Coordinates of C-alpha atoms and ligand atoms in Angstrom, one line a residue:
X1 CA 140.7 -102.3 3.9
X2 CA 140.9 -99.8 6.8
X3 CA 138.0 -97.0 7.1
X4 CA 139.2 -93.8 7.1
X5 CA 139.5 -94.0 10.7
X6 CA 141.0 -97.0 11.0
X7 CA 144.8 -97.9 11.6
X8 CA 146.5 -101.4 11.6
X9 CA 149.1 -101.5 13.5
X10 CA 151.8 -104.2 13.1
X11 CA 153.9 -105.3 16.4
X12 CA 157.6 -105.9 15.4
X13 CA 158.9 -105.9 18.5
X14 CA 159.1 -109.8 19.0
X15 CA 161.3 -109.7 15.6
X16 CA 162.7 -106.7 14.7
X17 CA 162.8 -105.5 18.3
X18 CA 164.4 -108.4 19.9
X19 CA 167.0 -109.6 16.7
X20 CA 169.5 -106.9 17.3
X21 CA 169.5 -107.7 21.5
X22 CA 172.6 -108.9 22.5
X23 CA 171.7 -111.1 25.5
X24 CA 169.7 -114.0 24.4
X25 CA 165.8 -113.3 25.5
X26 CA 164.2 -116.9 26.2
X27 CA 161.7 -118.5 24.0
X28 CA 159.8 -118.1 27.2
X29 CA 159.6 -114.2 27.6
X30 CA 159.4 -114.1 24.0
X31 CA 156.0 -116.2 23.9
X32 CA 154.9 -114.1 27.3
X33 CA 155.8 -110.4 25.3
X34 CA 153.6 -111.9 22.3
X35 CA 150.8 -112.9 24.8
X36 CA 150.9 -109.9 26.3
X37 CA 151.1 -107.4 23.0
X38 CA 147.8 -109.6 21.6
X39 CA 146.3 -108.6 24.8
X40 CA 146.7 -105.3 24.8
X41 CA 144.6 -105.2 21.6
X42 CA 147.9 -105.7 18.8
X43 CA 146.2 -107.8 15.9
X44 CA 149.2 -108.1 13.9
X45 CA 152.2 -109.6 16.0
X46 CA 155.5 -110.4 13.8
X47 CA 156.6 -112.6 16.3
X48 CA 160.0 -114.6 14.4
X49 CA 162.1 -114.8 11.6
X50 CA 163.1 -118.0 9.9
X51 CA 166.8 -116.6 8.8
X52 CA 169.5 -118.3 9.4
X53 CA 170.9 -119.1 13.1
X54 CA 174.5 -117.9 11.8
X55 CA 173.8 -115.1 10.7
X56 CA 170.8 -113.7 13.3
X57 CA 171.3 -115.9 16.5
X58 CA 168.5 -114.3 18.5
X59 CA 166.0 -115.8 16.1
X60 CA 167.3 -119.4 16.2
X61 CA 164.3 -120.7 18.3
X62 CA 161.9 -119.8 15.6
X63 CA 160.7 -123.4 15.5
X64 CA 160.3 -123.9 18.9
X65 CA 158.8 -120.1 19.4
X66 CA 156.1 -120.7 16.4
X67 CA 155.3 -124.2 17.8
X68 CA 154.3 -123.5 20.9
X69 CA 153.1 -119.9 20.6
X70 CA 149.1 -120.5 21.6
X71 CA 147.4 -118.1 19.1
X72 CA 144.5 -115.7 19.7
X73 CA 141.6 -115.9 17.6
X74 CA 141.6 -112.6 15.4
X75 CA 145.4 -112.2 15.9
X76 CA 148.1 -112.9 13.1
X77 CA 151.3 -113.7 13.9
X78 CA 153.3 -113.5 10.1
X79 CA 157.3 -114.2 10.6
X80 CA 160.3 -113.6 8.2
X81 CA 161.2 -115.7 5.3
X82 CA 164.2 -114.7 3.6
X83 CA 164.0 -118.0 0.5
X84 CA 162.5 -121.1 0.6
X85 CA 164.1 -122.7 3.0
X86 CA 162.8 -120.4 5.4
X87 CA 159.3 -120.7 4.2
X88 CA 159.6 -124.3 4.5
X89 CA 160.7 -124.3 8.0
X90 CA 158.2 -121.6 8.6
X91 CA 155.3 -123.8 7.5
X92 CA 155.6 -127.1 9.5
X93 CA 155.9 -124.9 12.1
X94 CA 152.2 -123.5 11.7
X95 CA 153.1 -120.1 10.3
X96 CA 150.3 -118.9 8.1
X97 CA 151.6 -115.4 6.9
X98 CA 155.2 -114.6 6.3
X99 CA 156.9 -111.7 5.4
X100 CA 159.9 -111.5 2.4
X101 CA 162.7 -108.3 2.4
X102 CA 164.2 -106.6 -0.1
X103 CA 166.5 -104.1 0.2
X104 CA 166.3 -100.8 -2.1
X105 CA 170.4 -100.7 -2.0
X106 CA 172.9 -102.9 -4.0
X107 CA 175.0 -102.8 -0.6
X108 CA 172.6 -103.3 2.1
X109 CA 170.8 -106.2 -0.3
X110 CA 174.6 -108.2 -0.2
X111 CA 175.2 -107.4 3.4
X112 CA 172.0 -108.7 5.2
X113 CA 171.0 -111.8 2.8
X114 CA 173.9 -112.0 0.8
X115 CA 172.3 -111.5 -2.4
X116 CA 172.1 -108.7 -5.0
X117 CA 168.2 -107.2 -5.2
X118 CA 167.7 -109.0 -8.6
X119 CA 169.0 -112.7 -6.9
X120 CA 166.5 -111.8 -3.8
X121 CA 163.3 -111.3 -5.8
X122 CA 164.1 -114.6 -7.6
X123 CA 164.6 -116.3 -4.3
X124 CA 161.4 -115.2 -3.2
X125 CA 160.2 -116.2 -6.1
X126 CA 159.7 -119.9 -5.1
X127 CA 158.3 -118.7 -1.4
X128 CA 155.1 -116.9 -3.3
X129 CA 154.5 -119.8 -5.2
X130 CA 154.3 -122.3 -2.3
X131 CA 152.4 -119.5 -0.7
X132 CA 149.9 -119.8 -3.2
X133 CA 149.8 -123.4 -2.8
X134 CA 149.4 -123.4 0.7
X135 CA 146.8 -120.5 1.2
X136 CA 149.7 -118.5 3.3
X137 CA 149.5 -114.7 2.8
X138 CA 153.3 -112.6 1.8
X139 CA 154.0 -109.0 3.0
X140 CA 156.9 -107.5 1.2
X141 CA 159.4 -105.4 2.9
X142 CA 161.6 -103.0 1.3
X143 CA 164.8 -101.8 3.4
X144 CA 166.6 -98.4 3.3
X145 CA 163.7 -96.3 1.9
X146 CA 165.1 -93.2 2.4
X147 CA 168.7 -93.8 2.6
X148 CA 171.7 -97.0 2.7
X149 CA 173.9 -97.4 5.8
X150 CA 176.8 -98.3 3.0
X151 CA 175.6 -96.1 0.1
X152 CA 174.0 -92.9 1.3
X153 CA 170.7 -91.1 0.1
X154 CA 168.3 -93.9 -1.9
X155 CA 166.5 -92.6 -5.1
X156 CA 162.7 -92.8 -4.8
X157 CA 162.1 -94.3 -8.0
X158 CA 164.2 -97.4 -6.4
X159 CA 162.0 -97.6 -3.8
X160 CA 159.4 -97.8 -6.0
X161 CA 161.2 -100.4 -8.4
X162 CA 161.6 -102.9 -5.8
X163 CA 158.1 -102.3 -4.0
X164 CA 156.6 -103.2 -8.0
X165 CA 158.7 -106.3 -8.1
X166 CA 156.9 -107.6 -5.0
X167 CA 153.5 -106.4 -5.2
X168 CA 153.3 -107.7 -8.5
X169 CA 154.7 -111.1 -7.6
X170 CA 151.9 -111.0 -4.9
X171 CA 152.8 -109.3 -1.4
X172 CA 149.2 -108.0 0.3
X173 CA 151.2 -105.1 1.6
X174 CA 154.3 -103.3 1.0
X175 CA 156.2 -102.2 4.2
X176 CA 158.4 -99.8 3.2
X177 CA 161.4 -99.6 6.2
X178 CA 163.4 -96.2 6.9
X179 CA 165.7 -98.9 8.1
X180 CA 168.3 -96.1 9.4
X181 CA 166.1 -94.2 11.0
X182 CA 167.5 -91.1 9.0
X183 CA 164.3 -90.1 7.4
X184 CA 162.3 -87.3 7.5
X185 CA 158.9 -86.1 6.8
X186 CA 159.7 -84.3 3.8
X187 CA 162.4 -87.1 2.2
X188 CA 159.4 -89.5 3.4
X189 CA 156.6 -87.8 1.7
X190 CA 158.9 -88.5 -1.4
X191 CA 159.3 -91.5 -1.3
X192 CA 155.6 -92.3 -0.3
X193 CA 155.0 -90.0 -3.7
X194 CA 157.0 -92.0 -6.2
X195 CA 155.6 -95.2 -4.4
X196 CA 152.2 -94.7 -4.3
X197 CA 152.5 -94.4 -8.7
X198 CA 152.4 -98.1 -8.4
X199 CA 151.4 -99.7 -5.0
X200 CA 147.5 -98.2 -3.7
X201 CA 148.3 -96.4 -0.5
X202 CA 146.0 -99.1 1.0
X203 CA 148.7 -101.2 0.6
X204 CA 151.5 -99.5 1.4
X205 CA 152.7 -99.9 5.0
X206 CA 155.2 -97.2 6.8
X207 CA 158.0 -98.7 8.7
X208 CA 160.4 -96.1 10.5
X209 CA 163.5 -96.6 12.7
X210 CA 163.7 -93.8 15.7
X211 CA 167.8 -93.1 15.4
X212 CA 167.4 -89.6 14.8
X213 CA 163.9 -88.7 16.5
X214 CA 161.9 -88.3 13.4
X215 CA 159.8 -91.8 13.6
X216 CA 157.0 -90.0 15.0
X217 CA 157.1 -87.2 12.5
X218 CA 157.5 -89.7 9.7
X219 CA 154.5 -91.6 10.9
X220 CA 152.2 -88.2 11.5
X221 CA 153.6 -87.5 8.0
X222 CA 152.7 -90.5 6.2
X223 CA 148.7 -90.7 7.5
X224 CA 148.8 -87.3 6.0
X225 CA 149.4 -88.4 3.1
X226 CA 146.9 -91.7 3.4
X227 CA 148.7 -94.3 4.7
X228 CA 146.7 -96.7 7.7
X229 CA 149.4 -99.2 8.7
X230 CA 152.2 -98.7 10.6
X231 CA 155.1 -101.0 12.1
X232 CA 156.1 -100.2 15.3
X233 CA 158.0 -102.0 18.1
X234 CA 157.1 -102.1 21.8
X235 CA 159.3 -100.0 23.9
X236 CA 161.2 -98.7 20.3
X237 CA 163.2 -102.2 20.8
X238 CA 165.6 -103.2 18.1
X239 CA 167.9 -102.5 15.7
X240 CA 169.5 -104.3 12.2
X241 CA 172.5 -106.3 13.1
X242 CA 173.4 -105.6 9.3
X243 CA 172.8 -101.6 9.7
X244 CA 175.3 -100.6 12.8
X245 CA 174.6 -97.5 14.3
X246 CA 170.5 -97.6 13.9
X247 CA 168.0 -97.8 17.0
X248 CA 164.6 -99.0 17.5
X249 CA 161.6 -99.0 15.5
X250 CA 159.4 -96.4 16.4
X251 CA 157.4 -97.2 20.0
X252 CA 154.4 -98.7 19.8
X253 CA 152.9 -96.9 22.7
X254 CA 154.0 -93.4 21.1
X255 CA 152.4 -94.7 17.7
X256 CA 149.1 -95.0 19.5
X257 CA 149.2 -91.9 21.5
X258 CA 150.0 -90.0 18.1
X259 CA 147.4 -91.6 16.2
X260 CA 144.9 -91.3 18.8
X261 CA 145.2 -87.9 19.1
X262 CA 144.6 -87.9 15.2
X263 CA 141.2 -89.5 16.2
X264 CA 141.9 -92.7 14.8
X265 CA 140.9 -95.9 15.8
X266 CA 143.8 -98.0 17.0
X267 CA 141.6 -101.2 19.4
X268 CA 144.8 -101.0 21.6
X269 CA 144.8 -100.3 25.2
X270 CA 147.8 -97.5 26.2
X271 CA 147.6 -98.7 29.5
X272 CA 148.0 -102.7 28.8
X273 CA 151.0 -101.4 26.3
X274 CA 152.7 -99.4 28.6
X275 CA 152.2 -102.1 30.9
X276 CA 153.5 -104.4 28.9
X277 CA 156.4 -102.2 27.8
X278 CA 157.4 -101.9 31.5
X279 CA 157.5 -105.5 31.7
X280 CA 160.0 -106.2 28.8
X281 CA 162.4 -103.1 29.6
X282 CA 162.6 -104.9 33.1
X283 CA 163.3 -108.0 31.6
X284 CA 166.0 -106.5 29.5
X285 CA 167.5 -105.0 32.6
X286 CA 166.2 -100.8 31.2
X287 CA 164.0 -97.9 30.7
X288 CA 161.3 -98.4 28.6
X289 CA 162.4 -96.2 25.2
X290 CA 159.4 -94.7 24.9
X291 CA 158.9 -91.3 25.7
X292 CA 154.8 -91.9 26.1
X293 CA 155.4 -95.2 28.2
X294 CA 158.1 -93.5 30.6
X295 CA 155.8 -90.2 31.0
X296 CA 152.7 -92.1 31.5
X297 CA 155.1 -94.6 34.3
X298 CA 156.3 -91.4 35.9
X299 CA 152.4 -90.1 36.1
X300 CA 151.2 -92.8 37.6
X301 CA 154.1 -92.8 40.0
X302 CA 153.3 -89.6 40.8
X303 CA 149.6 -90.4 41.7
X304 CA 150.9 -93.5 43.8
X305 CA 153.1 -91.3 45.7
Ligands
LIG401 P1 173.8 -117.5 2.7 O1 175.0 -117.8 3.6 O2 174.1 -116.8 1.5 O3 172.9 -118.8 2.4 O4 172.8 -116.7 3.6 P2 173.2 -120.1 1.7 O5 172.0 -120.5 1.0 O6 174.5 -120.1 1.1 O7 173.3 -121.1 3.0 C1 174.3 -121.0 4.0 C2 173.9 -121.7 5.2 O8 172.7 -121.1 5.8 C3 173.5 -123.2 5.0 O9 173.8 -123.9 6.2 C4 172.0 -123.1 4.8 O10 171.4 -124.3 5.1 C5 171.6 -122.0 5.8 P3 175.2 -124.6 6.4 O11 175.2 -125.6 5.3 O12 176.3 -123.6 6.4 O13 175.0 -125.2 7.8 N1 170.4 -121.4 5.5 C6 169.4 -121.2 6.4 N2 169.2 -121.6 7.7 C7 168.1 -121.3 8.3 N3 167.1 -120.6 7.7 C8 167.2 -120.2 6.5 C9 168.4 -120.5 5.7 N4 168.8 -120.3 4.5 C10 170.0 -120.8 4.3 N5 166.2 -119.5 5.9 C11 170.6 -115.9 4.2 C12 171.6 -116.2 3.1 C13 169.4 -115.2 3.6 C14 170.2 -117.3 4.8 C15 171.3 -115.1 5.3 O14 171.9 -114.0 4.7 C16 170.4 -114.6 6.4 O15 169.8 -115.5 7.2 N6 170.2 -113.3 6.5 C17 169.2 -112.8 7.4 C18 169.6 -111.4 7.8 C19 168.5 -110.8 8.7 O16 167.6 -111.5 9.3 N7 168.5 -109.5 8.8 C20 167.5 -108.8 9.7 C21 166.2 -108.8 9.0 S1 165.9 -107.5 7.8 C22 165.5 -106.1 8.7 O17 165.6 -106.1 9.9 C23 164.9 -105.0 8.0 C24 163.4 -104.9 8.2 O18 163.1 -104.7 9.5 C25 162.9 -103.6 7.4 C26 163.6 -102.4 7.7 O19 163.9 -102.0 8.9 O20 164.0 -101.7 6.7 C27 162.7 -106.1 7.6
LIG402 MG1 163.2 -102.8 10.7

C-alpha cells in the first residue's frame, strides 16, 4: 500500500501506447523503450499484450518481446491476457503479472474481444484460477468508465458492477480506463464515488485517455479524491484500435510534473523521461505529445543556444 505520499505509477506506453501505431515498431525499440522507462525510475512497465495477432498486429511479437526482455530487479512488467489462451502463452513466456479487461458497455465489450461483459468475466474466469496456481498476480481493467464510443454516457453503477465482478474474482487492482478520453473531473469524481462503494480506493487505479485535454484534470481530480496509481503512457502514445477517434493515454512526463507539484513521491527522474520520450517520438518520426517534455526540450534548447 502507498503512503500518503506515495504514487505508483504504471507505464502503458509499451502496450497501450504502441498497439494503436500504425507502422510496425521492432521488438528491438520496443525492449530499448522498456529499458529505458525502468531506468528512468518506472516500476510498473505494461510492456505487451497476449491478444490475438488478427486482431491487434502490433502486439504479435509478445513471445519474442517477453522472452527476451532482461528484467530489472524491483520492476514488473504485467502484460494483457484477454482468456486463457493468452495467459497460457503469457506464461511460458515468463510473465508473472497479467492484466484482464472488461469493458463497462455491451457494445465496446463485443467490439474489442468479441464477447458480451457476462461471456468476458467467465473467460477470465479460468485465467485467475491458473493464476492462482501459478503464483501470478491479475489487475482488472474496466473500459469506457465514463462514456462508450458506440453507446454514449456509461452509468456509474456499471462501472461499479463490472469493477465488483473482478475484484471479487481476485484482481489486486482495478484500473478503471476513461478509454475515450471524454471524461471530466466532475463525471470522474462520479464514477470514482459509485466505485469506491465496493473496491478500497487503494485499489482502484485511474486510467485516462488525453482526446479532449482533460487527462491531467482527471488525474489531479482523482488524488483528490484518494487515489495513488495512475496509468500513463510515455509521450501520451496510443490509442484503442477498437475506439476510433481516441488519442493517447495521458503523458507520463506531465503525470509526474503534476504530481510532483502535489508533493508526492513519484522515484522517476523528469529528465531521464523526457529523455526517453524524445527518444521514442524520434523513432516514431514526431513531437513528443507531451506538453511537459516539449517545454522542458525547448528550455534546454534555449540554454544550449
Ligand atoms: P475471437 O475471434 O472471438 O476468438 O477473438 P476465438 O476464441 O474465436 O479465436 C479466434 C482466433 O483467435 C483463433 O485463431 C484463436 O486461436 C485465436 P485461428 O484459429 O483463427 O487461427 N486466439 C488468440 N490468438 C492469440 N492470443 C490469444 C487468442 N485468443 C484466441 N489470446 C479475442 C477474441 C479476445 C482473442 C480478440 O477479440 C482479441 O484479441 N481482442 C483484443 C483486442 C485488444 O487487444 N484491444 C486493445 C486492448 S483493450 C484497451 O486498450 C483498453 C485499455 O487500455 C483500458 C482503457 O483504455 O479503457 C485496457
Ligand atoms: Mg487504454
Amino acid at each position: 500500500m502507498n503512503t500518503p505520499h506515495q504514487v505508483r505509477i504504471v507505464e502503458v506506453g509499451p502496450r497501450d501506447g504502441l498497439q494503436n501505431e500504425q507502422q510496425t515498431v521492432t521488438t528491438d525499440t520496443k525492449l530499448e523503450l522498456i529499458d529505458r522507462l525502468a531506468d528512468a525510475g518506472l516500476r510498473a512497465i505494461e510492456s505487451a499484450s497476449f491478444v490475438s495477432p488478427k486482431w491487434v498486429p502490433q502486439m504479435a511479437d509478445h513471445a519474442d518481446l517477453m522472452q527476451r526482455l532482461v528484467r530489472k530487479l524491483g520492476v514488473s512488467y504485467p502484460v494483457l491476457t484477454p482468456n486463457l489462451k493468452g495467459f497460457e502463452a503469457a506464461l511460458a513466456a515468463g510473465a508473472t503479472e497479467v492484466a484482464v479487461f472488461a469493458a463497462s458497455s455491451e457494445s465496446f465489450s463485443q467490439k474489442n474481444i468479441n464477447c458480451s461483459i457476462a461471456e468476458s468475466i467467465a473467460r477470465f474466469d479460468p485465467v485467475f484460477a491458473a493464476a492462482r496456481e501459478h503464483g501470478i498476480k491479475v489487475r482488472g481493467y474496466v473500459s469506457c468508465v465514463v462514456a462508450c464510443p458506440y453507446e454514449g454516457p456509461i452509468a456509474p453503477q456499471a462501472v461499479a458492477d463490472v469493477s465488483r465482478a473482478l475484484y471479487e474474482r481476485g484482481a489486486y487492482e482495478i484500473s478503471l480506463g476513461d478509454t475515450i478520453g471524454t471524461g471530466t473531473p466532475s463525471s470522474v469524481e462520479r464514477m470514482l464515488d459509485a466505485v469506491a462503494r465496493i473496491v478500497p480506493v487503494d485499489r482502484m487505479a485511474g486510467h485516462y485517455h488525453d482526446t479532449y485535454g482533460m487527462a491531467v484534470a482527471n488525474v489531479d481530480a482523482s488524488w483528490r479524491f484518494g487515489l495513488r496509481t495512475f496509468d500513463s503512457s510515455i509521450s501520451g502514445l496510443g490509442g484503442c484500435p477498437y475506439a476510433k477517434g481516441a488519442t493517447g493515454n495521458v503523458a507520463t512526463e506531465d503525470v509526474v510534473y503534476l504530481l510532483q507539484g502535489l508533493g508526492a513521491d513519484t522515484g522517476i527522474d523528469l529528465d531521464a523521461l523526457v529523455d526517453t520520450s524524445q527518444w521514442i517520438s524520434d523513432r516514431l518520426g514526431r513531437a513528443p505529445g507531451s506538453r511537459v517534455a516539449r517545454a522542458m526540450l525547448a528550455k534546454r534548447a534555449a540554454m544550449t543556444a
